[in-house]
Short mmCIF file of N, CA and C and ligand atoms in Angstrom, two decimals:
data_model
loop_
_atom_site.label_atom_id
_atom_site.label_comp_id
_atom_site.label_asym_id
_atom_site.label_seq_id
_atom_site.Cartn_x
_atom_site.Cartn_y
_atom_site.Cartn_z
N UNK A 29 -4.16 29.43 -27.10
CA UNK A 29 -4.19 28.01 -27.43
C UNK A 29 -5.45 27.72 -28.26
N UNK A 30 -5.27 27.19 -29.48
CA UNK A 30 -6.42 26.91 -30.35
C UNK A 30 -7.13 25.66 -29.86
N UNK A 31 -8.43 25.73 -29.81
CA UNK A 31 -9.21 24.56 -29.38
C UNK A 31 -9.36 23.60 -30.56
N UNK A 32 -9.27 22.32 -30.27
CA UNK A 32 -9.41 21.30 -31.30
C UNK A 32 -10.84 21.32 -31.87
N UNK A 33 -10.96 21.31 -33.20
CA UNK A 33 -12.25 21.43 -33.87
C UNK A 33 -13.21 20.31 -33.52
N UNK A 34 -12.70 19.09 -33.45
CA UNK A 34 -13.54 17.94 -33.13
C UNK A 34 -14.11 18.06 -31.72
N UNK A 35 -13.23 18.49 -30.78
CA UNK A 35 -13.65 18.67 -29.39
C UNK A 35 -14.72 19.75 -29.32
N UNK A 36 -14.49 20.85 -30.03
CA UNK A 36 -15.43 21.97 -30.02
C UNK A 36 -16.82 21.51 -30.47
N UNK A 37 -16.87 20.79 -31.60
CA UNK A 37 -18.15 20.27 -32.11
C UNK A 37 -18.81 19.35 -31.10
N UNK A 38 -17.99 18.47 -30.51
CA UNK A 38 -18.54 17.47 -29.60
C UNK A 38 -19.14 18.13 -28.36
N UNK A 39 -18.44 19.13 -27.83
CA UNK A 39 -18.93 19.79 -26.62
C UNK A 39 -20.16 20.65 -26.93
N UNK A 40 -20.16 21.30 -28.10
CA UNK A 40 -21.36 22.06 -28.51
C UNK A 40 -22.59 21.17 -28.56
N UNK A 41 -22.36 19.90 -28.92
CA UNK A 41 -23.46 18.95 -29.09
C UNK A 41 -24.23 18.68 -27.81
N UNK A 42 -23.67 19.09 -26.66
CA UNK A 42 -24.38 18.86 -25.39
C UNK A 42 -25.51 19.86 -25.18
N UNK A 43 -25.58 20.86 -26.06
CA UNK A 43 -26.70 21.81 -25.96
C UNK A 43 -27.81 21.33 -26.87
N UNK A 44 -28.93 20.84 -26.35
CA UNK A 44 -29.99 20.32 -27.22
C UNK A 44 -30.72 21.46 -27.92
N UNK A 45 -31.09 21.23 -29.16
CA UNK A 45 -31.79 22.26 -29.94
C UNK A 45 -32.96 21.63 -30.69
N UNK A 46 -33.79 22.48 -31.27
CA UNK A 46 -34.73 22.03 -32.27
C UNK A 46 -34.01 21.95 -33.61
N UNK A 47 -34.76 21.64 -34.64
CA UNK A 47 -34.20 21.60 -36.00
C UNK A 47 -35.10 22.48 -36.87
N UNK A 48 -34.48 23.38 -37.62
CA UNK A 48 -35.26 24.28 -38.48
C UNK A 48 -34.72 24.22 -39.90
N UNK A 49 -35.58 24.53 -40.84
CA UNK A 49 -35.13 24.70 -42.23
C UNK A 49 -35.31 26.17 -42.57
N UNK A 50 -34.19 26.82 -42.92
CA UNK A 50 -34.25 28.20 -43.42
C UNK A 50 -34.60 28.12 -44.89
N UNK A 51 -35.68 28.79 -45.28
CA UNK A 51 -36.07 28.80 -46.69
C UNK A 51 -35.99 30.23 -47.23
N UNK A 52 -35.76 30.31 -48.52
CA UNK A 52 -35.75 31.61 -49.18
C UNK A 52 -36.05 31.39 -50.66
N UNK A 53 -36.06 32.46 -51.42
CA UNK A 53 -36.36 32.35 -52.85
C UNK A 53 -35.14 32.77 -53.65
N UNK A 54 -34.69 31.85 -54.49
CA UNK A 54 -33.54 32.13 -55.36
C UNK A 54 -34.06 32.58 -56.73
N UNK A 55 -33.28 33.43 -57.38
CA UNK A 55 -33.62 33.85 -58.75
C UNK A 55 -32.44 33.47 -59.64
N UNK A 56 -32.44 32.19 -60.11
CA UNK A 56 -31.30 31.71 -60.89
C UNK A 56 -31.13 32.52 -62.18
N UNK A 57 -29.88 32.71 -62.57
CA UNK A 57 -29.51 33.40 -63.81
C UNK A 57 -30.08 34.83 -63.87
N UNK A 58 -30.33 35.39 -62.70
CA UNK A 58 -30.84 36.76 -62.66
C UNK A 58 -32.22 36.90 -63.28
N UNK A 59 -32.90 35.77 -63.47
CA UNK A 59 -34.22 35.82 -64.12
C UNK A 59 -35.29 36.33 -63.18
N UNK A 60 -36.51 36.42 -63.69
CA UNK A 60 -37.62 36.92 -62.87
C UNK A 60 -38.24 35.80 -62.05
N UNK A 61 -38.12 34.55 -62.58
CA UNK A 61 -38.74 33.43 -61.87
C UNK A 61 -37.95 33.11 -60.60
N UNK A 62 -38.66 32.83 -59.52
CA UNK A 62 -37.96 32.48 -58.28
C UNK A 62 -38.24 31.03 -57.93
N UNK A 63 -37.22 30.38 -57.39
CA UNK A 63 -37.38 28.99 -56.99
C UNK A 63 -37.06 28.88 -55.50
N UNK A 64 -37.83 28.02 -54.79
CA UNK A 64 -37.59 27.89 -53.35
C UNK A 64 -36.32 27.09 -53.08
N UNK A 65 -35.59 27.47 -52.04
CA UNK A 65 -34.39 26.76 -51.63
C UNK A 65 -34.39 26.68 -50.10
N UNK A 66 -33.78 25.63 -49.56
CA UNK A 66 -33.77 25.48 -48.10
C UNK A 66 -32.51 24.84 -47.58
N UNK A 67 -32.22 25.14 -46.33
CA UNK A 67 -31.05 24.58 -45.63
C UNK A 67 -31.42 24.29 -44.18
N UNK A 68 -31.01 23.12 -43.71
CA UNK A 68 -31.27 22.75 -42.32
C UNK A 68 -30.33 23.51 -41.38
N UNK A 69 -30.88 24.05 -40.31
CA UNK A 69 -30.04 24.74 -39.31
C UNK A 69 -30.50 24.38 -37.90
N UNK A 70 -29.58 24.49 -36.96
CA UNK A 70 -29.98 24.48 -35.55
C UNK A 70 -29.47 25.73 -34.83
N UNK A 71 -28.67 26.55 -35.54
CA UNK A 71 -28.19 27.81 -34.95
C UNK A 71 -29.25 28.88 -35.17
N UNK A 72 -30.29 28.83 -34.35
CA UNK A 72 -31.42 29.75 -34.42
C UNK A 72 -31.71 30.24 -33.01
N UNK A 73 -32.01 31.51 -32.88
CA UNK A 73 -32.32 32.04 -31.55
C UNK A 73 -33.22 33.26 -31.66
N UNK A 74 -33.99 33.50 -30.61
CA UNK A 74 -34.67 34.78 -30.50
C UNK A 74 -33.64 35.82 -30.10
N UNK A 75 -33.91 37.08 -30.46
CA UNK A 75 -32.96 38.17 -30.16
C UNK A 75 -33.65 39.28 -29.38
N UNK A 76 -34.80 39.72 -29.86
CA UNK A 76 -35.46 40.88 -29.26
C UNK A 76 -36.96 40.71 -29.42
N UNK A 77 -37.72 41.19 -28.39
CA UNK A 77 -39.18 41.13 -28.48
C UNK A 77 -39.74 42.38 -29.15
N UNK A 78 -39.12 43.55 -28.85
CA UNK A 78 -39.61 44.81 -29.40
C UNK A 78 -38.43 45.66 -29.86
N UNK A 79 -38.12 45.67 -31.15
CA UNK A 79 -38.84 45.03 -32.24
C UNK A 79 -38.59 43.52 -32.24
N UNK A 80 -39.46 42.75 -32.91
CA UNK A 80 -39.29 41.29 -32.92
C UNK A 80 -38.15 40.88 -33.85
N UNK A 81 -37.08 40.36 -33.24
CA UNK A 81 -35.90 39.96 -34.01
C UNK A 81 -35.50 38.54 -33.66
N UNK A 82 -35.04 37.79 -34.66
CA UNK A 82 -34.46 36.46 -34.45
C UNK A 82 -33.12 36.43 -35.19
N UNK A 83 -32.34 35.38 -34.95
CA UNK A 83 -31.11 35.23 -35.72
C UNK A 83 -30.92 33.80 -36.18
N UNK A 84 -30.25 33.66 -37.31
CA UNK A 84 -29.76 32.36 -37.77
C UNK A 84 -28.29 32.56 -38.14
N UNK A 85 -27.48 31.53 -37.90
CA UNK A 85 -26.06 31.57 -38.30
C UNK A 85 -25.90 30.64 -39.50
N UNK A 86 -25.47 31.20 -40.60
CA UNK A 86 -25.33 30.42 -41.85
C UNK A 86 -23.87 30.44 -42.27
N UNK A 87 -23.34 29.25 -42.53
CA UNK A 87 -21.97 29.14 -43.02
C UNK A 87 -21.80 29.89 -44.33
N UNK A 88 -20.68 30.58 -44.46
CA UNK A 88 -20.51 31.42 -45.67
C UNK A 88 -20.38 30.60 -46.94
N UNK A 89 -20.03 29.31 -46.79
CA UNK A 89 -19.92 28.43 -47.96
C UNK A 89 -21.24 27.76 -48.30
N UNK A 90 -22.26 27.93 -47.47
CA UNK A 90 -23.53 27.25 -47.70
C UNK A 90 -24.24 27.82 -48.94
N UNK A 91 -24.93 26.92 -49.64
CA UNK A 91 -25.60 27.33 -50.88
C UNK A 91 -26.67 28.40 -50.64
N UNK A 92 -27.25 28.42 -49.45
CA UNK A 92 -28.33 29.39 -49.22
C UNK A 92 -27.79 30.78 -48.85
N UNK A 93 -26.49 30.83 -48.53
CA UNK A 93 -25.91 32.10 -48.05
C UNK A 93 -26.10 33.25 -49.04
N UNK A 94 -25.69 33.08 -50.32
CA UNK A 94 -25.87 34.20 -51.26
C UNK A 94 -27.34 34.48 -51.57
N UNK A 95 -28.18 33.46 -51.40
CA UNK A 95 -29.61 33.65 -51.69
C UNK A 95 -30.23 34.58 -50.64
N UNK A 96 -29.89 34.34 -49.37
CA UNK A 96 -30.41 35.21 -48.29
C UNK A 96 -29.81 36.60 -48.42
N UNK A 97 -28.52 36.67 -48.73
CA UNK A 97 -27.86 37.99 -48.89
C UNK A 97 -28.54 38.81 -49.98
N UNK A 98 -28.77 38.14 -51.13
CA UNK A 98 -29.31 38.85 -52.29
C UNK A 98 -30.78 39.22 -52.11
N UNK A 99 -31.57 38.25 -51.61
CA UNK A 99 -33.02 38.49 -51.52
C UNK A 99 -33.36 39.34 -50.30
N UNK A 100 -32.50 39.31 -49.26
CA UNK A 100 -32.76 40.11 -48.07
C UNK A 100 -33.91 39.59 -47.23
N UNK A 101 -34.28 38.31 -47.43
CA UNK A 101 -35.34 37.75 -46.60
C UNK A 101 -35.19 36.24 -46.47
N UNK A 102 -35.73 35.73 -45.39
CA UNK A 102 -35.67 34.29 -45.15
C UNK A 102 -36.81 33.90 -44.22
N UNK A 103 -37.19 32.62 -44.29
CA UNK A 103 -38.16 32.08 -43.34
C UNK A 103 -37.47 31.00 -42.50
N UNK A 104 -37.91 30.86 -41.27
CA UNK A 104 -37.40 29.81 -40.37
C UNK A 104 -38.56 28.86 -40.11
N UNK A 105 -38.40 27.61 -40.53
CA UNK A 105 -39.44 26.59 -40.37
C UNK A 105 -39.00 25.61 -39.29
N UNK A 106 -39.68 25.60 -38.16
CA UNK A 106 -39.32 24.70 -37.06
C UNK A 106 -39.98 23.35 -37.34
N UNK A 107 -39.13 22.33 -37.55
CA UNK A 107 -39.65 21.05 -38.05
C UNK A 107 -40.39 20.25 -37.00
N UNK A 108 -41.44 19.56 -37.46
CA UNK A 108 -42.18 18.62 -36.61
C UNK A 108 -41.36 17.34 -36.45
N UNK A 109 -41.69 16.56 -35.41
CA UNK A 109 -40.90 15.38 -35.06
C UNK A 109 -40.85 14.33 -36.17
N UNK A 110 -41.84 14.32 -37.07
CA UNK A 110 -41.84 13.31 -38.13
C UNK A 110 -41.16 13.82 -39.41
N UNK A 111 -40.44 14.94 -39.32
CA UNK A 111 -39.85 15.55 -40.53
C UNK A 111 -38.34 15.31 -40.62
N UNK A 112 -37.90 14.21 -40.03
CA UNK A 112 -36.46 13.89 -40.03
C UNK A 112 -35.91 13.77 -41.45
N UNK A 113 -36.70 13.15 -42.34
CA UNK A 113 -36.21 12.97 -43.71
C UNK A 113 -36.01 14.32 -44.40
N UNK A 114 -36.89 15.28 -44.10
CA UNK A 114 -36.73 16.61 -44.69
C UNK A 114 -35.49 17.29 -44.14
N UNK A 115 -35.23 17.10 -42.84
CA UNK A 115 -34.03 17.68 -42.24
C UNK A 115 -32.79 17.16 -42.96
N UNK A 116 -32.75 15.85 -43.20
CA UNK A 116 -31.60 15.25 -43.89
C UNK A 116 -31.47 15.78 -45.31
N UNK A 117 -32.59 15.84 -46.01
CA UNK A 117 -32.55 16.29 -47.41
C UNK A 117 -32.07 17.73 -47.49
N UNK A 118 -32.60 18.60 -46.63
CA UNK A 118 -32.21 20.02 -46.69
C UNK A 118 -30.80 20.23 -46.13
N UNK A 119 -30.21 19.17 -45.57
CA UNK A 119 -28.80 19.25 -45.15
C UNK A 119 -27.90 18.59 -46.20
N UNK A 120 -28.46 18.28 -47.36
CA UNK A 120 -27.63 17.81 -48.47
C UNK A 120 -27.53 16.31 -48.61
N UNK A 121 -28.38 15.52 -47.92
CA UNK A 121 -28.34 14.06 -48.08
C UNK A 121 -28.71 13.69 -49.52
N UNK A 122 -28.02 12.67 -50.09
CA UNK A 122 -28.32 12.29 -51.48
C UNK A 122 -29.59 11.45 -51.56
N UNK A 123 -30.75 12.11 -51.58
CA UNK A 123 -32.03 11.41 -51.55
C UNK A 123 -32.91 11.87 -52.71
N UNK A 124 -33.99 11.14 -52.91
CA UNK A 124 -34.97 11.48 -53.94
C UNK A 124 -36.32 11.66 -53.24
N UNK A 125 -37.08 12.70 -53.53
CA UNK A 125 -36.77 13.84 -54.39
C UNK A 125 -35.61 14.66 -53.81
N UNK A 126 -34.86 15.26 -54.70
CA UNK A 126 -33.62 15.93 -54.30
C UNK A 126 -33.90 17.34 -53.76
N UNK A 127 -32.83 17.90 -53.25
CA UNK A 127 -32.93 19.26 -52.72
C UNK A 127 -33.30 20.25 -53.83
N UNK A 128 -32.80 19.97 -55.04
CA UNK A 128 -33.13 20.83 -56.19
C UNK A 128 -34.63 20.79 -56.47
N UNK A 129 -35.29 19.70 -56.02
CA UNK A 129 -36.76 19.60 -56.16
C UNK A 129 -37.43 20.02 -54.85
N UNK A 130 -36.73 20.80 -54.05
CA UNK A 130 -37.19 21.28 -52.75
C UNK A 130 -37.58 20.10 -51.84
N UNK A 131 -36.86 19.00 -52.04
CA UNK A 131 -37.03 17.77 -51.24
C UNK A 131 -38.46 17.23 -51.32
N UNK A 132 -39.20 17.64 -52.34
CA UNK A 132 -40.60 17.17 -52.47
C UNK A 132 -41.48 17.69 -51.34
N UNK A 133 -41.00 18.69 -50.62
CA UNK A 133 -41.73 19.17 -49.43
C UNK A 133 -42.94 19.98 -49.83
N UNK A 134 -44.11 19.61 -49.28
CA UNK A 134 -45.28 20.45 -49.57
C UNK A 134 -45.15 21.73 -48.76
N UNK A 135 -45.53 22.81 -49.39
CA UNK A 135 -45.35 24.13 -48.76
C UNK A 135 -46.37 25.10 -49.31
N UNK A 136 -46.50 26.21 -48.63
CA UNK A 136 -47.43 27.26 -49.06
C UNK A 136 -46.75 28.60 -48.84
N UNK A 137 -47.16 29.62 -49.61
CA UNK A 137 -46.55 30.92 -49.39
C UNK A 137 -47.07 31.56 -48.10
N UNK A 138 -46.19 32.11 -47.29
CA UNK A 138 -46.61 32.84 -46.10
C UNK A 138 -47.08 34.23 -46.50
N UNK A 139 -47.60 35.01 -45.53
CA UNK A 139 -48.10 36.35 -45.84
C UNK A 139 -47.02 37.25 -46.44
N UNK A 140 -45.74 36.95 -46.17
CA UNK A 140 -44.62 37.75 -46.67
C UNK A 140 -44.07 37.17 -47.97
N UNK A 141 -44.73 36.09 -48.46
CA UNK A 141 -44.39 35.53 -49.76
C UNK A 141 -43.33 34.45 -49.75
N UNK A 142 -42.85 34.06 -48.58
CA UNK A 142 -41.77 33.05 -48.52
C UNK A 142 -42.35 31.65 -48.37
N UNK A 143 -41.58 30.62 -48.81
CA UNK A 143 -42.10 29.25 -48.72
C UNK A 143 -42.13 28.74 -47.27
N UNK A 144 -43.32 28.37 -46.82
CA UNK A 144 -43.50 27.81 -45.47
C UNK A 144 -43.80 26.32 -45.62
N UNK A 145 -43.02 25.49 -44.94
CA UNK A 145 -43.18 24.04 -45.04
C UNK A 145 -44.42 23.60 -44.27
N UNK A 146 -45.20 22.69 -44.88
CA UNK A 146 -46.35 22.14 -44.17
C UNK A 146 -45.89 21.26 -43.01
N UNK A 147 -44.64 20.79 -43.07
CA UNK A 147 -44.09 19.94 -42.01
C UNK A 147 -43.53 20.75 -40.84
N UNK A 148 -43.79 22.05 -40.82
CA UNK A 148 -43.28 22.89 -39.72
C UNK A 148 -44.34 22.98 -38.62
N UNK A 149 -43.91 22.90 -37.37
CA UNK A 149 -44.85 23.13 -36.26
C UNK A 149 -45.06 24.63 -36.07
N UNK A 150 -44.09 25.41 -36.51
CA UNK A 150 -44.19 26.87 -36.39
C UNK A 150 -43.22 27.47 -37.40
N UNK A 151 -43.50 28.70 -37.82
CA UNK A 151 -42.62 29.33 -38.81
C UNK A 151 -42.63 30.85 -38.64
N UNK A 152 -41.49 31.45 -38.97
CA UNK A 152 -41.35 32.90 -38.99
C UNK A 152 -40.92 33.31 -40.39
N UNK A 153 -41.42 34.43 -40.87
CA UNK A 153 -40.88 35.05 -42.08
C UNK A 153 -40.17 36.33 -41.64
N UNK A 154 -39.00 36.56 -42.22
CA UNK A 154 -38.15 37.67 -41.76
C UNK A 154 -37.57 38.44 -42.92
N UNK A 155 -37.37 39.75 -42.69
CA UNK A 155 -36.53 40.54 -43.59
C UNK A 155 -35.19 40.72 -42.88
N UNK A 156 -34.12 40.73 -43.65
CA UNK A 156 -32.78 40.82 -43.03
C UNK A 156 -32.57 42.24 -42.50
N UNK A 157 -32.44 42.32 -41.17
CA UNK A 157 -32.24 43.62 -40.50
C UNK A 157 -30.74 43.96 -40.48
N UNK A 158 -29.91 42.92 -40.30
CA UNK A 158 -28.46 43.13 -40.25
C UNK A 158 -27.79 41.80 -40.55
N UNK A 159 -26.58 41.85 -41.09
CA UNK A 159 -25.78 40.65 -41.34
C UNK A 159 -24.38 40.91 -40.82
N UNK A 160 -23.96 40.10 -39.84
CA UNK A 160 -22.64 40.27 -39.24
C UNK A 160 -21.77 39.07 -39.57
N UNK A 161 -20.64 39.30 -40.20
CA UNK A 161 -19.71 38.20 -40.43
C UNK A 161 -19.09 37.79 -39.10
N UNK A 162 -19.07 36.50 -38.84
CA UNK A 162 -18.53 35.98 -37.58
C UNK A 162 -17.80 34.69 -37.90
N UNK A 163 -16.47 34.77 -38.00
CA UNK A 163 -15.70 33.58 -38.36
C UNK A 163 -16.12 33.08 -39.73
N UNK A 164 -16.38 31.77 -39.83
CA UNK A 164 -16.77 31.21 -41.13
C UNK A 164 -18.28 31.25 -41.35
N UNK A 165 -19.03 31.90 -40.46
CA UNK A 165 -20.47 32.03 -40.59
C UNK A 165 -20.88 33.50 -40.69
N UNK A 166 -22.10 33.73 -41.10
CA UNK A 166 -22.71 35.06 -41.02
C UNK A 166 -23.92 34.96 -40.11
N UNK A 167 -24.01 35.91 -39.18
CA UNK A 167 -25.18 35.98 -38.31
C UNK A 167 -26.19 36.87 -39.03
N UNK A 168 -27.28 36.26 -39.50
CA UNK A 168 -28.34 37.05 -40.13
C UNK A 168 -29.38 37.37 -39.06
N UNK A 169 -29.56 38.65 -38.80
CA UNK A 169 -30.60 39.07 -37.86
C UNK A 169 -31.83 39.39 -38.68
N UNK A 170 -32.92 38.73 -38.34
CA UNK A 170 -34.15 38.90 -39.12
C UNK A 170 -35.21 39.64 -38.34
N UNK A 171 -35.83 40.62 -38.97
CA UNK A 171 -37.01 41.26 -38.37
C UNK A 171 -38.22 40.41 -38.73
N UNK A 172 -38.95 39.99 -37.74
CA UNK A 172 -40.05 39.05 -37.98
C UNK A 172 -41.23 39.79 -38.62
N UNK A 173 -41.58 39.34 -39.82
CA UNK A 173 -42.69 39.95 -40.56
C UNK A 173 -43.97 39.17 -40.40
N UNK A 174 -43.84 37.86 -40.12
CA UNK A 174 -45.02 37.04 -39.84
C UNK A 174 -44.58 35.87 -38.96
N UNK A 175 -45.52 35.39 -38.16
CA UNK A 175 -45.25 34.23 -37.30
C UNK A 175 -46.51 33.38 -37.27
N UNK A 176 -46.34 32.06 -37.44
CA UNK A 176 -47.50 31.17 -37.36
C UNK A 176 -47.11 29.89 -36.65
N UNK A 177 -48.07 29.32 -35.92
CA UNK A 177 -47.83 28.04 -35.24
C UNK A 177 -49.05 27.16 -35.45
N UNK A 178 -48.82 25.85 -35.50
CA UNK A 178 -49.93 24.90 -35.60
C UNK A 178 -50.63 24.84 -34.26
N UNK A 179 -51.84 25.33 -34.21
CA UNK A 179 -52.55 25.29 -32.93
C UNK A 179 -53.73 24.32 -32.98
N UNK A 180 -54.07 23.85 -34.20
CA UNK A 180 -55.25 22.99 -34.34
C UNK A 180 -55.03 21.61 -33.73
N UNK A 181 -53.82 21.11 -33.79
CA UNK A 181 -53.54 19.80 -33.18
C UNK A 181 -52.17 19.89 -32.51
N UNK A 182 -52.00 19.14 -31.40
CA UNK A 182 -50.71 19.23 -30.71
C UNK A 182 -49.60 18.67 -31.60
N UNK A 183 -48.68 19.51 -31.98
CA UNK A 183 -47.57 19.07 -32.83
C UNK A 183 -46.28 19.24 -32.04
N UNK A 184 -45.43 18.23 -32.07
CA UNK A 184 -44.18 18.26 -31.32
C UNK A 184 -43.01 18.46 -32.27
N UNK A 185 -41.99 19.18 -31.81
CA UNK A 185 -40.85 19.46 -32.68
C UNK A 185 -39.82 18.33 -32.68
N UNK A 186 -39.07 18.25 -33.77
CA UNK A 186 -37.92 17.36 -33.85
C UNK A 186 -36.78 18.00 -33.05
N UNK A 187 -36.03 17.17 -32.33
CA UNK A 187 -34.91 17.68 -31.52
C UNK A 187 -33.58 17.14 -32.07
N UNK A 188 -32.50 17.85 -31.75
CA UNK A 188 -31.15 17.46 -32.16
C UNK A 188 -30.24 17.53 -30.94
N UNK A 189 -29.53 16.44 -30.67
CA UNK A 189 -28.69 16.39 -29.47
C UNK A 189 -27.52 15.44 -29.70
N UNK A 190 -26.32 15.92 -29.54
CA UNK A 190 -25.10 15.12 -29.66
C UNK A 190 -25.08 14.30 -30.95
N UNK A 191 -25.43 14.98 -32.06
CA UNK A 191 -25.31 14.33 -33.36
C UNK A 191 -26.42 13.38 -33.71
N UNK A 192 -27.50 13.36 -32.91
CA UNK A 192 -28.62 12.47 -33.19
C UNK A 192 -29.94 13.24 -33.11
N UNK A 193 -30.94 12.71 -33.82
CA UNK A 193 -32.28 13.25 -33.68
C UNK A 193 -32.93 12.63 -32.44
N UNK A 194 -33.75 13.41 -31.77
CA UNK A 194 -34.52 12.92 -30.63
C UNK A 194 -35.95 13.42 -30.75
N UNK A 195 -36.85 12.75 -30.04
CA UNK A 195 -38.23 13.22 -29.96
C UNK A 195 -38.58 13.46 -28.51
N UNK A 196 -39.54 14.35 -28.27
CA UNK A 196 -39.97 14.62 -26.91
C UNK A 196 -40.73 13.39 -26.41
N UNK A 197 -40.33 12.90 -25.23
CA UNK A 197 -40.97 11.72 -24.65
C UNK A 197 -42.23 12.15 -23.93
N UNK A 198 -43.35 11.55 -24.36
CA UNK A 198 -44.62 11.97 -23.76
C UNK A 198 -45.09 11.02 -22.67
N UNK A 199 -44.56 9.78 -22.66
CA UNK A 199 -45.08 8.78 -21.73
C UNK A 199 -44.18 8.66 -20.51
N UNK A 200 -43.68 9.79 -19.98
CA UNK A 200 -42.80 9.74 -18.82
C UNK A 200 -43.60 9.32 -17.59
N UNK A 201 -43.18 8.27 -16.90
CA UNK A 201 -43.94 7.84 -15.71
C UNK A 201 -43.73 8.82 -14.56
N UNK A 202 -44.77 9.02 -13.75
CA UNK A 202 -44.68 9.87 -12.57
C UNK A 202 -45.37 9.14 -11.41
N UNK A 203 -44.82 9.30 -10.21
CA UNK A 203 -45.39 8.62 -9.05
C UNK A 203 -46.77 9.19 -8.72
N UNK A 204 -47.69 8.29 -8.28
CA UNK A 204 -49.01 8.73 -7.84
C UNK A 204 -48.89 9.34 -6.46
N UNK A 205 -49.51 10.50 -6.26
CA UNK A 205 -49.52 11.09 -4.92
C UNK A 205 -50.80 10.69 -4.18
N UNK A 206 -51.89 10.48 -4.93
CA UNK A 206 -53.14 10.03 -4.31
C UNK A 206 -53.22 8.50 -4.33
N UNK A 207 -54.35 7.97 -3.82
CA UNK A 207 -54.54 6.52 -3.78
C UNK A 207 -55.23 6.06 -5.04
N UNK A 208 -54.71 5.01 -5.67
CA UNK A 208 -55.42 4.47 -6.84
C UNK A 208 -56.69 3.78 -6.37
N UNK A 209 -57.70 3.71 -7.27
CA UNK A 209 -58.96 3.01 -6.92
C UNK A 209 -58.65 1.56 -6.62
N UNK A 210 -59.31 1.00 -5.58
CA UNK A 210 -59.06 -0.40 -5.25
C UNK A 210 -60.18 -1.27 -5.81
C1 FMN B 10 -29.12 19.11 -37.55
C2 FMN B 10 -28.33 20.02 -38.45
C3 FMN B 10 -28.09 21.33 -38.09
C4 FMN B 10 -27.37 22.21 -38.92
N1 FMN B 10 -27.20 23.52 -38.53
C5 FMN B 10 -26.58 24.38 -39.37
C6 FMN B 10 -26.50 25.77 -39.03
O1 FMN B 10 -26.99 26.21 -37.98
N2 FMN B 10 -25.87 26.60 -39.91
C7 FMN B 10 -25.34 26.15 -41.08
O2 FMN B 10 -24.78 26.96 -41.84
N3 FMN B 10 -25.41 24.84 -41.44
C8 FMN B 10 -26.04 23.96 -40.61
N4 FMN B 10 -26.14 22.62 -40.96
C9 FMN B 10 -25.51 22.17 -42.19
C10 FMN B 10 -26.32 22.43 -43.42
O3 FMN B 10 -27.67 22.08 -43.31
C11 FMN B 10 -25.69 21.59 -44.59
O4 FMN B 10 -24.36 21.39 -44.39
C12 FMN B 10 -25.79 22.34 -45.82
O5 FMN B 10 -27.13 22.47 -46.17
C13 FMN B 10 -25.05 21.63 -46.95
O6 FMN B 10 -24.31 22.59 -47.59
P1 FMN B 10 -24.86 23.32 -48.91
O7 FMN B 10 -26.10 24.07 -48.54
O8 FMN B 10 -23.78 24.27 -49.32
O9 FMN B 10 -25.12 22.24 -49.92
C14 FMN B 10 -26.86 21.74 -40.14
C15 FMN B 10 -27.10 20.41 -40.53
C16 FMN B 10 -27.82 19.56 -39.70
C17 FMN B 10 -28.09 18.14 -40.14
#
């Protein structure tokens, strides 16, 4: 019995995730110049600690799919809570600056040479260890070549749950166990 697509999406939405932008370098027209490209994903997971492996699932019709296949490398940028607009832009929202302008996102090259977003709370650079076709997606397994996290200031990630963005609530009330000063 085939499961209804709408139901499948809706039920998957009950699993809360972070939001990441997979970035890579495209070489249009087979030229030498490379341009940064990015796509928003939430299908990201750790795979192995030794060796360090992660995975991303990319739809085979996605514009970044042939770029990752050809270049054999990708970075995973875990977005900060205030980077919602970048998430939308890298998911194809019709905004200015456009995705072709890398969404106007400030970025720097990581040690492995891939574009790392300044709006990321943490980022990994990976070389493609394996690519497995799975339905309409490809599971790209990446060997982690570099990992960095913002440690200088507490940065919180953007969350995705049931089709909406969420932020981590910091002001959760808790009952006092001791006596307050009188
Ligand atoms: C929160 C969020 C999570 C997404 N997760 C994935 C994902 O894990 N894999 C994927 O292939 N596309 C994912 N997408 C969709 C792509 O970001 C978007 O459809 C794509 O960039 C547009 O297609 P194009 O790159 O071919 O223009 C996600 C979009 C959003 C907004």
